[in-house]
PDB file of C-alpha atoms in Angstrom:
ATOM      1  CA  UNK Y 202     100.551 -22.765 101.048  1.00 94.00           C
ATOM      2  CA  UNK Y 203     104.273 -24.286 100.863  1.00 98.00           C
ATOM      3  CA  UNK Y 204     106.974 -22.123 102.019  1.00 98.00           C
ATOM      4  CA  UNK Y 205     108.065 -22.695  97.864  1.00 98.00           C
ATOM      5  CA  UNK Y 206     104.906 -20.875  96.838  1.00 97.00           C
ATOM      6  CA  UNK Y 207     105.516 -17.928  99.660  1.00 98.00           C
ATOM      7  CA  UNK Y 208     109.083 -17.909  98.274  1.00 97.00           C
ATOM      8  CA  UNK Y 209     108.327 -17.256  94.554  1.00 97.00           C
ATOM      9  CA  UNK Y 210     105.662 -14.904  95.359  1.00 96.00           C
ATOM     10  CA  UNK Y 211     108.636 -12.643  97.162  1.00 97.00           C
ATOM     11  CA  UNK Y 212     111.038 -13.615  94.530  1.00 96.00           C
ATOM     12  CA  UNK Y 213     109.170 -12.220  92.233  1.00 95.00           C
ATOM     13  CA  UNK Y 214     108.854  -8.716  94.121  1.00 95.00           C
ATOM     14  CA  UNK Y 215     112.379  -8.751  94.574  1.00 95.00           C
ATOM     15  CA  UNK Y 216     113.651  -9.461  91.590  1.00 93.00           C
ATOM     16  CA  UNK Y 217     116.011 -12.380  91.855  1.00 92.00           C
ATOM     17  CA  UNK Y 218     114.272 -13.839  88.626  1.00 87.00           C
ATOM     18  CA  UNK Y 219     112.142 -17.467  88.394  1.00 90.00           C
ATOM     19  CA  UNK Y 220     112.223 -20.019  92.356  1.00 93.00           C
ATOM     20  CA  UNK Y 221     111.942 -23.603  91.864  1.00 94.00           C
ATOM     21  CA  UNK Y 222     113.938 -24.697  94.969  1.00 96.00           C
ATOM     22  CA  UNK Y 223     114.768 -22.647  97.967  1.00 97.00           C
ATOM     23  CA  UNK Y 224     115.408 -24.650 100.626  1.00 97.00           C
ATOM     24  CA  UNK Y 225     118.009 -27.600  99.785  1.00 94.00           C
ATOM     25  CA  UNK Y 226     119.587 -25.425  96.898  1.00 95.00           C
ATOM     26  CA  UNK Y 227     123.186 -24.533  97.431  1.00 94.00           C
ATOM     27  CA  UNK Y 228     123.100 -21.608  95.432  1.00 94.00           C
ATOM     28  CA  UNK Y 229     124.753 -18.571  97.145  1.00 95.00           C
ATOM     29  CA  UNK Y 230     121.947 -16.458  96.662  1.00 95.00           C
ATOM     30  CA  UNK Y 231     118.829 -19.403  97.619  1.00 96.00           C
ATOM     31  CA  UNK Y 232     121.502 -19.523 100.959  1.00 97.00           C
ATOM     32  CA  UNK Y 233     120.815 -15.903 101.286  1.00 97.00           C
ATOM     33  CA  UNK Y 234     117.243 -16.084 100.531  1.00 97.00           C
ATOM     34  CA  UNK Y 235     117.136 -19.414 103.224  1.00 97.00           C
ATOM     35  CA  UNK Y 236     118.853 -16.900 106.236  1.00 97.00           C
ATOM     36  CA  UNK Y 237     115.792 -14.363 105.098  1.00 98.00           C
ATOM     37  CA  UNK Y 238     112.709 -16.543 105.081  1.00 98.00           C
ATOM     38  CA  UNK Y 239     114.186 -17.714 108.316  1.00 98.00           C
ATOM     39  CA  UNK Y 240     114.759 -14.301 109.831  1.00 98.00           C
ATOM     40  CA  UNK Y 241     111.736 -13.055 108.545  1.00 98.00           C
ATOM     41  CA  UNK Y 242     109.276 -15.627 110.197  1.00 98.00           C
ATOM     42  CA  UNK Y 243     110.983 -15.281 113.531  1.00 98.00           C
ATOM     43  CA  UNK Y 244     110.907 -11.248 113.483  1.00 98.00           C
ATOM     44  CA  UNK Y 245     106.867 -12.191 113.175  1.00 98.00           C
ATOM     45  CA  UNK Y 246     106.804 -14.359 115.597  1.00 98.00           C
ATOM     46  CA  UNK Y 247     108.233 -12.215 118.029  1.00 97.00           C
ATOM     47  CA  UNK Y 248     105.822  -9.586 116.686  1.00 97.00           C
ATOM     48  CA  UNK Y 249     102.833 -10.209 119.310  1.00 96.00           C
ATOM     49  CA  UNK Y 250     101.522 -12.690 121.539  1.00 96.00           C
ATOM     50  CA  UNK Y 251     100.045 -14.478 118.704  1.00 97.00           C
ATOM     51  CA  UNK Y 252      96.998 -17.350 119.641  1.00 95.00           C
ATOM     52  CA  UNK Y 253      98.216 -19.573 117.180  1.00 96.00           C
ATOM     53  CA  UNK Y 254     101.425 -20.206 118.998  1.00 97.00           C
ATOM     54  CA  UNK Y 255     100.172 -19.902 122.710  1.00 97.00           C
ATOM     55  CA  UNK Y 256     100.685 -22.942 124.528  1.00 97.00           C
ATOM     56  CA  UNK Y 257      99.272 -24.250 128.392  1.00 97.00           C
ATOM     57  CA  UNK Y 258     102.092 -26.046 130.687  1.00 98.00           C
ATOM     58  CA  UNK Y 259     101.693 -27.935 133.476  1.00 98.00           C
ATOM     59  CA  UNK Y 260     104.094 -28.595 136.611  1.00 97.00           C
ATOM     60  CA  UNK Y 261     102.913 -31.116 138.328  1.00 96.00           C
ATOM     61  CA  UNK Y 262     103.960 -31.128 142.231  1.00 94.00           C
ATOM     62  CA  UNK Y 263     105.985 -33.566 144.319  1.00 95.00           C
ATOM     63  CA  UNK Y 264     106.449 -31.519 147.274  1.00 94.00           C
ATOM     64  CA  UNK Y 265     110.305 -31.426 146.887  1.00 96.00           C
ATOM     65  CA  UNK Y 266     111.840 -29.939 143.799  1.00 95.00           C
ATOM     66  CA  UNK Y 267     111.606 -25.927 143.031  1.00 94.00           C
ATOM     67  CA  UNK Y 268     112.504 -25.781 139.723  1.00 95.00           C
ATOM     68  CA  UNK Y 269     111.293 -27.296 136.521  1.00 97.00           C
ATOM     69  CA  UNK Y 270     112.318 -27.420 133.035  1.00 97.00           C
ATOM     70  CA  UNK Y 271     110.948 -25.300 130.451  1.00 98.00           C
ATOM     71  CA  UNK Y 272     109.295 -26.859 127.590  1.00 98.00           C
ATOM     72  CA  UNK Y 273     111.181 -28.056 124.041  1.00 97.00           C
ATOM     73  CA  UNK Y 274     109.288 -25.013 122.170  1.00 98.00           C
ATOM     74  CA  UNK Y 275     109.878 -22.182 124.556  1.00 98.00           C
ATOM     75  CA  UNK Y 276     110.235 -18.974 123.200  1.00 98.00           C
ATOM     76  CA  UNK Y 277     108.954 -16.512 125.739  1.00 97.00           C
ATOM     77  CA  UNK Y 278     106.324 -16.159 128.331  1.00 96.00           C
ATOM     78  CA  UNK Y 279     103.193 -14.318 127.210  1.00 94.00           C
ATOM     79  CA  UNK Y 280     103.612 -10.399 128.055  1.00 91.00           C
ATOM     80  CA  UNK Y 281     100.849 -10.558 130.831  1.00 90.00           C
ATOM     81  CA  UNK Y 282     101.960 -14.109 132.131  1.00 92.00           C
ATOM     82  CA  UNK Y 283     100.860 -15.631 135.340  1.00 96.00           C
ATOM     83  CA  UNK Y 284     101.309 -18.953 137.267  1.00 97.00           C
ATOM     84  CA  UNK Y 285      98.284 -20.124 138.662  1.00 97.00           C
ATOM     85  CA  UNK Y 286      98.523 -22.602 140.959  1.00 96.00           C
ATOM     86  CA  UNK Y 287      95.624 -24.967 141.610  1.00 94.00           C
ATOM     87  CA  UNK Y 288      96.204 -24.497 145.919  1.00 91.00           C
ATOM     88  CA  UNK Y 289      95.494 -20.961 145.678  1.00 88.00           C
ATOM     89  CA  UNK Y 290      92.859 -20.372 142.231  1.00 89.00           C
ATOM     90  CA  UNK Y 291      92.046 -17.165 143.035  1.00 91.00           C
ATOM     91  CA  UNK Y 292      95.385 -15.367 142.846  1.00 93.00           C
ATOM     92  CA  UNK Y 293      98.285 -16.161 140.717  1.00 96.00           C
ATOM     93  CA  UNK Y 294     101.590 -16.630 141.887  1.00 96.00           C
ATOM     94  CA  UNK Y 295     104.186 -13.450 142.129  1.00 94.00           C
ATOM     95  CA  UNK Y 296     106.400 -12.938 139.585  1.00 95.00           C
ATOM     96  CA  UNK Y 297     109.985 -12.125 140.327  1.00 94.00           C
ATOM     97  CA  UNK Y 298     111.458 -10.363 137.855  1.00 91.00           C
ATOM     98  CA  UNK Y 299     115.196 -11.036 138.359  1.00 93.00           C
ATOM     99  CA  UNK Y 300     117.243 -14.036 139.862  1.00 92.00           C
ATOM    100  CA  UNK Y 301     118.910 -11.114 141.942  1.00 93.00           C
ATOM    101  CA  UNK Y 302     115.711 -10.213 143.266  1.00 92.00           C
ATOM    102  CA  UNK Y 303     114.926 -13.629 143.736  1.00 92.00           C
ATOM    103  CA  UNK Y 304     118.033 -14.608 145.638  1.00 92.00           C
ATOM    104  CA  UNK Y 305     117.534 -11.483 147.641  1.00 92.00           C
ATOM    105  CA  UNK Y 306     113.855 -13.232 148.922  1.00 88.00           C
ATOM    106  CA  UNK Y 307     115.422 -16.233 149.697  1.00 88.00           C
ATOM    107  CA  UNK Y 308     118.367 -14.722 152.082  1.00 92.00           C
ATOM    108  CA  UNK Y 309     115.942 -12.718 153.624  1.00 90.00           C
ATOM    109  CA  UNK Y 310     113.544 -15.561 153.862  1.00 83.00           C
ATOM    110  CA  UNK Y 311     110.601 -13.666 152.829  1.00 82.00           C
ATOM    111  CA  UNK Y 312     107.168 -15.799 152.484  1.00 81.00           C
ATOM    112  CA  UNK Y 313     105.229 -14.676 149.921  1.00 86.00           C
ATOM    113  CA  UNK Y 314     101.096 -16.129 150.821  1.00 86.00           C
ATOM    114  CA  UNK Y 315     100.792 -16.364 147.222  1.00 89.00           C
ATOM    115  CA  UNK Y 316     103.944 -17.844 146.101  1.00 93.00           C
ATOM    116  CA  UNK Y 317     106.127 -16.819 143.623  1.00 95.00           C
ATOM    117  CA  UNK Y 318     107.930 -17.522 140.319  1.00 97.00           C
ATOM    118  CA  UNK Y 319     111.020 -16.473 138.358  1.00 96.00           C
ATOM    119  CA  UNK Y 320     112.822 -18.212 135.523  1.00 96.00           C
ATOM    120  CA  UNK Y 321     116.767 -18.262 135.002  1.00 95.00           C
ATOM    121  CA  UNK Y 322     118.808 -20.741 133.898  1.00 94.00           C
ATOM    122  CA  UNK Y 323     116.525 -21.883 131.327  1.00 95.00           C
ATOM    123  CA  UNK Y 324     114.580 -23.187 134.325  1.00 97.00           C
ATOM    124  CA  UNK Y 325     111.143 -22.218 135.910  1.00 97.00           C
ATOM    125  CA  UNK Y 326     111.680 -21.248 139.728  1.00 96.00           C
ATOM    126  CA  UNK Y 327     108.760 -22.078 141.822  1.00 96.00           C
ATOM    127  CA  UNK Y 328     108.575 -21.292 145.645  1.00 94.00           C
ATOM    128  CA  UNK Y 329     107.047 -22.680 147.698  1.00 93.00           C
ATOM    129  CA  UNK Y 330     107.378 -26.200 146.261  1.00 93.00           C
ATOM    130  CA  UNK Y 331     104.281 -27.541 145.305  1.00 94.00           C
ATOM    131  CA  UNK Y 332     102.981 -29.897 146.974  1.00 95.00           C
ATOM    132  CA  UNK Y 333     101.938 -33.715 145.967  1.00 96.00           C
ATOM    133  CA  UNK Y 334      98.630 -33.631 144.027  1.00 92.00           C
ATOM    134  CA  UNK Y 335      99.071 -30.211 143.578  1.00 95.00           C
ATOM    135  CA  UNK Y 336      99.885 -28.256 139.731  1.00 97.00           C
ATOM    136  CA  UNK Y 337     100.899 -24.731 138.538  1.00 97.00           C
ATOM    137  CA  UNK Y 338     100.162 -23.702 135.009  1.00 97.00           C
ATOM    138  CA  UNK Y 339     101.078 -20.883 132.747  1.00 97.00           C
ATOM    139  CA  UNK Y 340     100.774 -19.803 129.353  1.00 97.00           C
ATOM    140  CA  UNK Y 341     103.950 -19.427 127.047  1.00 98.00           C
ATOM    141  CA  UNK Y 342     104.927 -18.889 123.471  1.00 98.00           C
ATOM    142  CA  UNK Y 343     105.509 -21.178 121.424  1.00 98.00           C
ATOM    143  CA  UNK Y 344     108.883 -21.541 118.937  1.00 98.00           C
ATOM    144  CA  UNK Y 345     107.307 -24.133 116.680  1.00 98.00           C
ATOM    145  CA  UNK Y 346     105.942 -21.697 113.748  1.00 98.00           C
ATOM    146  CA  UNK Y 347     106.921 -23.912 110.830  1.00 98.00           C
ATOM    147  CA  UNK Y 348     104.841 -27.206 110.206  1.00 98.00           C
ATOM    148  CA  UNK Y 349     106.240 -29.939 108.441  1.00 98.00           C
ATOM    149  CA  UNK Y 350     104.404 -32.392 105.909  1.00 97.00           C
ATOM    150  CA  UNK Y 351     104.790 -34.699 108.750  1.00 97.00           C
ATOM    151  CA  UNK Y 352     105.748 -34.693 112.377  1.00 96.00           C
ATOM    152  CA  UNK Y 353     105.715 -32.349 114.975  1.00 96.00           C
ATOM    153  CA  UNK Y 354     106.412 -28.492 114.304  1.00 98.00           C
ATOM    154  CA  UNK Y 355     109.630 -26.855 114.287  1.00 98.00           C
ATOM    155  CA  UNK Y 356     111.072 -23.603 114.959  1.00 98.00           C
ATOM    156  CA  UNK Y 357     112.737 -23.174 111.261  1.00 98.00           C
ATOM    157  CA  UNK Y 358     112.180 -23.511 107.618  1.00 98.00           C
ATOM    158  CA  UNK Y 359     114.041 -26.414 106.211  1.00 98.00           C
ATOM    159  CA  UNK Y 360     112.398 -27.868 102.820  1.00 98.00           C
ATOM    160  CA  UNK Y 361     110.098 -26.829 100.395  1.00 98.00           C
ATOM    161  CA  UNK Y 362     107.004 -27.789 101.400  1.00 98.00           C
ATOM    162  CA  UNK Y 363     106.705 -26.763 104.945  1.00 98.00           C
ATOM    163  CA  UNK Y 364     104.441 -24.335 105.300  1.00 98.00           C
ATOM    164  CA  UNK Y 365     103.848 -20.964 108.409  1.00 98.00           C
ATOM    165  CA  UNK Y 366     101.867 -21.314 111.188  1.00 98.00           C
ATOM    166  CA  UNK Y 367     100.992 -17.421 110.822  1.00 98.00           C
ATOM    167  CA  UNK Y 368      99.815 -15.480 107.983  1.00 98.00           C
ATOM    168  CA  UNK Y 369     101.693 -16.579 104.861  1.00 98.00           C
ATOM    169  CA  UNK Y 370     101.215 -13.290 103.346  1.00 98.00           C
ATOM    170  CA  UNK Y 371     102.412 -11.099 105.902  1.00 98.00           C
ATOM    171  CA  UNK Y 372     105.340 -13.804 105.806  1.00 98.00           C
ATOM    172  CA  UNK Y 373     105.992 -12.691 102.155  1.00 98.00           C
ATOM    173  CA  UNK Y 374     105.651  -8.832 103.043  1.00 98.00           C
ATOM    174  CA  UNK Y 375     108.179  -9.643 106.156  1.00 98.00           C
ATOM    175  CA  UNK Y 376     110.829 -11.446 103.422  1.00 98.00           C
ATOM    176  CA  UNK Y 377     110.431  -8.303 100.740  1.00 98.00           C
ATOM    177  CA  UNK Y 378     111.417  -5.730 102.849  1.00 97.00           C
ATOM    178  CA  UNK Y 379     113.756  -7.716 105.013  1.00 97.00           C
ATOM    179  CA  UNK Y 380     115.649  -8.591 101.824  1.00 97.00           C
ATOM    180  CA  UNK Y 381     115.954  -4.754 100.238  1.00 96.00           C
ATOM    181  CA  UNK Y 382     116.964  -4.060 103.696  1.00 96.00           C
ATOM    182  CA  UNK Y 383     119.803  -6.492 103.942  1.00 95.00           C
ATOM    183  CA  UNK Y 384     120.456  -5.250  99.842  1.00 94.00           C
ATOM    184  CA  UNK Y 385     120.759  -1.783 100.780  1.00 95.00           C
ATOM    185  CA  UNK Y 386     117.656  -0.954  98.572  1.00 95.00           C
ATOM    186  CA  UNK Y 387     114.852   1.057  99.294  1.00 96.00           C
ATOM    187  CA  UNK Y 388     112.586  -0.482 101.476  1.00 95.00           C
ATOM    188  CA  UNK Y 389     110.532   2.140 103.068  1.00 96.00           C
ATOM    189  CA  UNK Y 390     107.147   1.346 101.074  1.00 97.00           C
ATOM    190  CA  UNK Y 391     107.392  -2.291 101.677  1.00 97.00           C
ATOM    191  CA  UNK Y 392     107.811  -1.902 105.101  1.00 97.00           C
ATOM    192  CA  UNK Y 393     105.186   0.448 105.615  1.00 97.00           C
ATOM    193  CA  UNK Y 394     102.983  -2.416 103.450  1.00 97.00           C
ATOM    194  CA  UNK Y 395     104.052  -4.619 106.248  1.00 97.00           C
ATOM    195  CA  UNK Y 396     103.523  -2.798 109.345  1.00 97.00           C
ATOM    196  CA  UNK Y 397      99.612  -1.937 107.858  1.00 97.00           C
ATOM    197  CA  UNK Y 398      99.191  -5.725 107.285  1.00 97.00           C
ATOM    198  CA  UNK Y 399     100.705  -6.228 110.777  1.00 97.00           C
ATOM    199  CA  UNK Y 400      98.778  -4.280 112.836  1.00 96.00           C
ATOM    200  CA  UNK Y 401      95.535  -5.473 111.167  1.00 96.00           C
ATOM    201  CA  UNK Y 402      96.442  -9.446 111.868  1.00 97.00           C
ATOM    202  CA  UNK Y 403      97.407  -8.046 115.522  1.00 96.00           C
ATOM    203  CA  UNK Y 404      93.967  -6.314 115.885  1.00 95.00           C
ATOM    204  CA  UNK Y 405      91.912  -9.315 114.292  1.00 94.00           C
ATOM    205  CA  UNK Y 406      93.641 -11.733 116.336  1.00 93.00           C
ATOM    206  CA  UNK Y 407      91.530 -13.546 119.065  1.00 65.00           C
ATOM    207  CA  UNK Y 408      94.567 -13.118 122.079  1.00 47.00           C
ATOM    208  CA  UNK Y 409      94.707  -9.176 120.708  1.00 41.00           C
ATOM    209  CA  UNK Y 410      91.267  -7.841 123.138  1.00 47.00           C
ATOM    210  CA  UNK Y 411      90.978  -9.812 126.218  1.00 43.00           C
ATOM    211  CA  UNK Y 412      87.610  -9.369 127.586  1.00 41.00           C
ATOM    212  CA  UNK Y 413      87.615  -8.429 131.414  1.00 40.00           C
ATOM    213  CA  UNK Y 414      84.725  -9.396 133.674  1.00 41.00           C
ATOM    214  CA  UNK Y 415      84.141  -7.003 136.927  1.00 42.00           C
ATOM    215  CA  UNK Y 416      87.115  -8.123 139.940  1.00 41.00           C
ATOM    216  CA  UNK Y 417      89.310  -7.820 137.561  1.00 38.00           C
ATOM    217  CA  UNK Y 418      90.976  -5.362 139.692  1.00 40.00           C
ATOM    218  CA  UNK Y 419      91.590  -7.774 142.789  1.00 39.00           C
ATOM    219  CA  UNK Y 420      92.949 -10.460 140.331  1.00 37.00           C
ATOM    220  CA  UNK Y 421      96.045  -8.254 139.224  1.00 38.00           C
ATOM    221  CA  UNK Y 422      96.321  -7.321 142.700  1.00 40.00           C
ATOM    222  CA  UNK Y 423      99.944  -8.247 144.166  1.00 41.00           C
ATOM    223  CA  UNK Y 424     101.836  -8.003 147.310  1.00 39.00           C
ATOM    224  CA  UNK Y 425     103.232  -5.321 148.481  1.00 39.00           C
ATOM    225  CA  UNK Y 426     106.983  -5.288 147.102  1.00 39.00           C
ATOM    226  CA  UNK Y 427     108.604  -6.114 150.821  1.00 40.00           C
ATOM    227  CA  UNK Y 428     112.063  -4.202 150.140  1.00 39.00           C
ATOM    228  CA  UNK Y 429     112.998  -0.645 149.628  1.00 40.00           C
ATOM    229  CA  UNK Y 430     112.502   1.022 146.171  1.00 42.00           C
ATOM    230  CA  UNK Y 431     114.830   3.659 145.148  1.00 45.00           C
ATOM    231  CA  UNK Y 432     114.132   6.217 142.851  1.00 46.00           C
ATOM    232  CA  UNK Y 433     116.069   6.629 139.882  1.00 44.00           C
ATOM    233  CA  UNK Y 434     118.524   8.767 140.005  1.00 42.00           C
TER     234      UNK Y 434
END
């Protein structure tokens, strides 16, 4: 279904009278309407670790450089990422949390056996360097939810006929009570309507219940944390 289509349907609910063009319009309130279709698919986007939008990279090794650009669709790493790399398959690599924390490893000149990873700077951090013939690969989230009539995906809405990666009815929920929101209207059954819809996508979707074979333990086993942890205060 074309983003048009989505758009009337939500129109319709929210009253701004009869949609033939959204996207290309200079209308003050299709501009509006625009900034909310927009808004609306990223707030589901950023909703779950949806399959539909996870992607597989892979750094490929020269045994000099540490860092590596992320890719052109990069949104977020999945919330249970790892970095496996192929010279050690049976244990991901460690993930540093901070570039503090990172910097902190490298002064001290802690080895980590497994290696470790961190991103800042719009940059993945990989240490030790990986050596020639050697990969690491992880699983992000993609940015590209919109697909075009033609060409490669794209992180926004910007004519007619595009159309949503996700659920295009959830998408239409999402705009309804985004726009009474933004209006100052009442909102609260239309969000409610979105949030069932939600959670039943989330549950049906294939990346929602990974299945865990036995070892699973050891796997998600990590180093010991080598500095001193301080309680919160």
């Amino acid at each position: 279904m074309a983003i048009i289509d989505v758009a009337k349907n939500a129109a319709t609910l929210i009253g701004i009278g009869a949609v033939t063009q959204v996207f290309g319009s200079t209308n003050t309130t299709m501009l509006q309407f625009q900034a909310c279709i927009n808004r609306s698919a990223e707030t589901i986007r950023d909703e779950f670790d949806w399959q539909s939008l996870q992607k597989m990279e892979t750094i490929t090794g020269d045994g000099v450089e540490e860092d590596f650009a992320l890719p052109v669709d990069y949104q977020r790493m999945l919330a249970d990422a790892d970095v496996w790399p192929t010279g050690s398959p049976n244990n991901p690599m460690t993930r540093i949390l901070t570039s503090s924390q990172w910097l902190q490893a490298s002064i001290q000149a802690f080895q980590n056996p497994y290696g470790e990873w961190c991103i800042f700077g719009d940059r993945m951090h990989l240490r030790p360097v990986v050596p020639v013939g050697e990969t690491a690969k992880y699983m992000y989230v993609s940015n590209w939810i919109v697909r075009p009539t033609a060409g490669n995906n794209k992180p926004l809405f910007t004519a007619d006929t595009d159309t949503f990666v996700l659920n295009e009815r959830l998408l239409e929920l999402c705009i309804v009570w985004n726009w009474k929101a933004g209006k100052n209207q009442a909102y609260s059954k239309e969000l409610q309507d979105y949030e069932t819809m939600l959670n039943r996508l989330i549950d049906k979707d294939r990346g929602a219940k990974p299945i865990l074979s036995g070892g699973s333990e050891g796997r998600r086993a990590k180093l010991a944390w080598p500095w001193t942890v301080h309680e919160a205060s």
